[in-house]
């Protein structure tokens, strides 16, 4: 099983719908991250969390919200999806020490 | 946290050739990491070089770090078609955010 699991892997939805992307990890890491990637571009940080009581905004948090339900679970929500939120979304975890990130396989979201 | 800037944006080479990509950053770092992303997949950590190291090897990968120039390079020797991917550097200043640049897109022609 993958260390960082994202669900769903693919989702097509309509403008205005609420969408939740889920991430779970088995690495025991406290730090978890949500990134967004648009075609041909790098990753932009949406939100990050140090533990269940600590949530921080990243570069592009507008239009998104997150929930850290447990150390192992970090969910990203789009309250009212819009077409320019069509992108590939990645969850990542980070352990102490070197700062190496471990990524999930991504959730491809299309908003029509 | 800070963003690394990769150069070139894209690189196309023949199988068997070496591929070199560069990363520049702005402030002092604790370490610098390189990641690979196959098309549409999650990033995978390749190698980490600490600020007190100048060169590091891992298989066909060679990473150098020049802290005086605030730059790093990733060399892939004897490239294979399977090396086709995007490569990202991530300078780590000890903060908790990792910011990625646009990466270098490497295409290895068989």
Short mmCIF file of C-alpha atoms in Angstrom, two decimals:
data_model
loop_
_atom_site.label_atom_id
_atom_site.label_comp_id
_atom_site.label_asym_id
_atom_site.label_seq_id
_atom_site.Cartn_x
_atom_site.Cartn_y
_atom_site.Cartn_z
CA UNK A 1 0.00 0.00 0.00
CA UNK A 2 1.10 3.55 -0.71
CA UNK A 3 2.38 5.62 2.20
CA UNK A 4 0.29 8.63 1.12
CA UNK A 5 -3.11 7.85 -0.40
CA UNK A 6 -5.37 10.32 -2.13
CA UNK A 7 -9.01 9.83 -3.02
CA UNK A 8 -10.56 10.26 -5.47
CA UNK A 9 -7.88 9.96 -8.13
CA UNK A 10 -10.10 11.54 -10.75
CA UNK A 11 -13.21 13.66 -10.38
CA UNK A 12 -15.34 15.59 -12.81
CA UNK A 13 -17.81 18.01 -11.30
CA UNK A 14 -19.88 21.05 -12.18
CA UNK A 15 -19.48 24.68 -11.27
CA UNK A 16 -20.91 25.46 -7.86
CA UNK A 17 -20.63 21.95 -6.44
CA UNK A 18 -18.83 21.24 -3.19
CA UNK A 19 -15.91 18.85 -3.55
CA UNK A 20 -13.73 17.13 -0.98
CA UNK A 21 -10.38 15.58 -1.70
CA UNK A 22 -9.06 13.26 0.96
CA UNK A 23 -5.56 12.32 1.97
CA UNK A 24 -4.40 9.70 4.41
CA UNK A 25 -0.87 8.68 5.35
CA UNK A 26 0.80 5.81 7.13
CA UNK A 27 4.18 7.47 7.62
CA UNK A 28 3.35 8.86 11.04
CA UNK A 29 4.33 12.37 9.99
CA UNK A 30 2.89 15.42 11.69
CA UNK A 31 3.29 17.79 8.76
CA UNK A 32 0.91 17.52 5.85
CA UNK A 33 0.50 19.69 2.76
CA UNK A 34 -1.86 20.32 -0.13
CA UNK A 35 -0.43 21.53 -3.44
CA UNK A 36 -2.04 22.40 -6.75
CA UNK A 37 -0.37 21.90 -10.14
CA UNK A 38 -1.55 23.41 -13.38
CA UNK A 39 -0.35 22.08 -16.76
CA UNK A 40 3.31 22.86 -17.42
CA UNK A 41 3.72 24.64 -14.12
CA UNK A 42 5.23 23.88 -10.77
CA UNK A 43 3.37 23.16 -7.57
CA UNK A 44 1.69 25.90 -5.58
CA UNK A 45 1.03 25.49 -1.88
CA UNK A 46 -2.62 25.74 -0.84
CA UNK A 47 -2.60 24.81 2.87
CA UNK A 48 -0.33 23.05 5.31
CA UNK A 49 -0.75 21.63 8.77
CA UNK A 50 1.73 20.86 11.52
CA UNK A 51 -0.71 18.88 13.61
CA UNK A 52 -4.44 18.52 14.16
CA UNK A 53 -4.63 21.90 15.88
CA UNK A 54 -2.43 23.84 13.49
CA UNK A 55 -3.61 24.86 10.01
CA UNK A 56 -1.82 27.41 7.87
CA UNK A 57 -2.62 29.11 4.60
CA UNK A 58 -0.25 28.73 1.71
CA UNK A 59 0.18 30.82 -1.44
CA UNK A 60 -3.26 30.23 -2.94
CA UNK A 61 -5.77 29.39 -0.21
CA UNK A 62 -8.71 31.47 -1.51
CA UNK A 63 -11.60 29.26 -2.53
CA UNK A 64 -10.27 26.29 -0.53
CA UNK A 65 -10.60 25.03 3.02
CA UNK A 66 -9.02 22.12 4.86
CA UNK A 67 -9.70 19.84 7.77
CA UNK A 68 -7.15 17.84 9.75
CA UNK A 69 -9.32 15.13 11.23
CA UNK A 70 -6.44 13.17 12.70
CA UNK A 71 -2.69 12.99 12.43
CA UNK A 72 -3.08 10.68 9.46
CA UNK A 73 -5.87 12.51 7.60
CA UNK A 74 -5.91 15.88 5.87
CA UNK A 75 -8.81 16.83 3.59
CA UNK A 76 -9.10 19.65 1.08
CA UNK A 77 -12.50 21.13 0.24
CA UNK A 78 -13.67 23.35 -2.55
CA UNK A 79 -16.80 24.96 -1.17
CA UNK A 80 -18.15 26.06 -4.54
CA UNK A 81 -16.01 24.76 -7.37
CA UNK A 82 -15.22 26.97 -10.34
CA UNK A 83 -13.61 26.04 -13.69
CA UNK A 84 -10.25 27.67 -12.92
CA UNK A 85 -9.86 25.22 -10.04
CA UNK A 86 -9.44 22.50 -12.63
CA UNK A 87 -6.00 21.14 -11.79
CA UNK A 88 -3.99 18.26 -10.39
CA UNK A 89 -3.95 18.28 -6.59
CA UNK A 90 -1.26 16.67 -4.49
CA UNK A 91 -1.08 15.82 -0.84
CA UNK A 92 2.32 15.45 0.79
CA UNK A 93 3.74 14.65 4.19
CA UNK A 94 7.00 15.69 5.75
CA UNK A 95 8.92 14.17 8.59
CA UNK A 96 11.30 15.81 11.00
CA UNK A 97 14.91 16.31 10.07
CA UNK A 98 15.79 16.72 6.40
CA UNK A 99 12.47 18.07 5.21
CA UNK A 100 11.96 15.40 2.57
CA UNK A 101 8.43 15.40 1.22
CA UNK A 102 6.47 12.27 0.41
CA UNK A 103 3.73 12.75 -2.18
CA UNK A 104 0.51 11.01 -3.00
CA UNK A 105 -0.30 10.08 -6.57
CA UNK A 106 -2.52 13.09 -7.08
CA UNK A 107 -6.20 13.85 -7.57
CA UNK A 108 -7.15 15.16 -10.99
CA UNK A 109 -10.11 17.52 -10.70
CA UNK A 110 -12.08 18.88 -13.63
CA UNK A 111 -14.69 21.55 -13.03
CA UNK A 112 -17.10 22.04 -15.91
CA UNK B 1 11.09 28.93 2.79
CA UNK B 2 12.19 29.95 -0.66
CA UNK B 3 11.66 28.87 -4.20
CA UNK B 4 14.34 27.38 -6.37
CA UNK B 5 14.54 28.44 -10.00
CA UNK B 6 15.35 25.63 -12.41
CA UNK B 7 17.12 26.13 -15.69
CA UNK B 8 16.63 25.28 -18.51
CA UNK B 9 12.86 25.10 -18.65
CA UNK B 10 13.07 22.22 -21.09
CA UNK B 11 15.80 19.91 -22.31
CA UNK B 12 15.74 17.35 -25.09
CA UNK B 13 18.58 14.85 -25.50
CA UNK B 14 19.32 11.48 -27.06
CA UNK B 15 19.40 8.33 -25.02
CA UNK B 16 22.89 7.74 -23.71
CA UNK B 17 23.76 11.42 -23.43
CA UNK B 18 24.19 13.24 -20.15
CA UNK B 19 21.56 15.70 -18.91
CA UNK B 20 22.43 18.67 -16.75
CA UNK B 21 19.93 20.93 -15.08
CA UNK B 22 20.57 23.82 -12.76
CA UNK B 23 18.92 25.41 -9.76
CA UNK B 24 19.45 28.84 -8.28
CA UNK B 25 18.17 30.16 -4.98
CA UNK B 26 18.41 33.40 -3.00
CA UNK B 27 19.17 32.82 0.68
CA UNK B 28 21.24 30.51 2.85
CA UNK B 29 20.03 26.94 3.05
CA UNK B 30 20.30 23.91 5.31
CA UNK B 31 20.06 21.50 2.42
CA UNK B 32 18.76 21.28 -1.12
CA UNK B 33 16.65 18.46 -2.50
CA UNK B 34 15.89 17.30 -6.00
CA UNK B 35 12.62 15.66 -6.98
CA UNK B 36 11.41 13.93 -10.14
CA UNK B 37 7.87 13.94 -11.46
CA UNK B 38 6.76 11.54 -14.13
CA UNK B 39 3.91 12.86 -16.19
CA UNK B 40 0.83 13.39 -14.02
CA UNK B 41 2.30 11.50 -11.06
CA UNK B 42 3.39 12.55 -7.60
CA UNK B 43 6.86 13.95 -7.03
CA UNK B 44 9.50 11.50 -5.91
CA UNK B 45 12.51 12.49 -3.83
CA UNK B 46 15.79 11.81 -5.65
CA UNK B 47 18.63 13.14 -3.59
CA UNK B 48 19.47 15.58 -0.82
CA UNK B 49 22.67 17.55 -0.48
CA UNK B 50 23.51 19.35 2.74
CA UNK B 51 24.91 22.85 2.85
CA UNK B 52 28.32 21.59 3.97
CA UNK B 53 28.58 19.15 1.06
CA UNK B 54 29.84 20.04 -2.40
CA UNK B 55 29.01 16.93 -4.34
CA UNK B 56 26.90 13.85 -3.90
CA UNK B 57 26.28 10.77 -6.00
CA UNK B 58 23.42 8.32 -6.21
CA UNK B 59 23.61 5.79 -9.00
CA UNK B 60 23.57 7.77 -12.27
CA UNK B 61 22.79 11.00 -10.45
CA UNK B 62 25.40 13.54 -9.46
CA UNK B 63 24.45 16.66 -7.56
CA UNK B 64 26.72 19.59 -6.87
CA UNK B 65 26.17 22.52 -4.59
CA UNK B 66 27.92 25.87 -4.67
CA UNK B 67 26.74 27.88 -1.68
CA UNK B 68 28.83 30.90 -2.67
CA UNK B 69 26.92 31.12 -5.93
CA UNK B 70 23.68 29.88 -4.39
CA UNK B 71 23.32 27.28 -7.08
CA UNK B 72 23.07 23.54 -7.55
CA UNK B 73 23.21 21.26 -10.53
CA UNK B 74 21.80 17.81 -11.19
CA UNK B 75 23.61 15.63 -13.69
CA UNK B 76 22.02 12.45 -15.02
CA UNK B 77 24.60 10.34 -16.80
CA UNK B 78 23.86 7.93 -19.64
CA UNK B 79 20.24 9.04 -19.86
CA UNK B 80 17.50 6.57 -20.63
CA UNK B 81 14.04 7.07 -22.07
CA UNK B 82 12.68 6.30 -18.61
CA UNK B 83 14.41 9.43 -17.29
CA UNK B 84 11.89 11.52 -19.24
CA UNK B 85 10.23 13.57 -16.51
CA UNK B 86 10.14 16.97 -14.85
CA UNK B 87 12.79 17.73 -12.28
CA UNK B 88 12.38 20.16 -9.41
CA UNK B 89 14.79 21.53 -6.86
CA UNK B 90 13.72 22.47 -3.35
CA UNK B 91 16.04 24.65 -1.26
CA UNK B 92 15.39 24.04 2.43
CA UNK B 93 16.05 26.94 4.77
CA UNK B 94 14.82 25.07 7.83
CA UNK B 95 11.28 26.41 7.54
CA UNK B 96 8.26 24.23 7.24
CA UNK B 97 7.09 25.19 3.76
CA UNK B 98 8.58 23.78 0.60
CA UNK B 99 8.05 25.98 -2.41
CA UNK B 100 8.61 24.58 -5.89
CA UNK B 101 9.57 26.34 -9.08
CA UNK B 102 8.37 25.42 -12.55
CA UNK B 103 10.96 22.67 -12.94
CA UNK B 104 12.99 21.42 -15.87
CA UNK B 105 11.17 19.20 -18.34
CA UNK B 106 13.58 16.55 -19.62
CA UNK B 107 12.79 14.55 -22.72
CA UNK B 108 15.08 11.65 -23.57
CA UNK B 109 14.69 10.39 -27.10
CA UNK B 110 15.17 6.68 -27.71
#
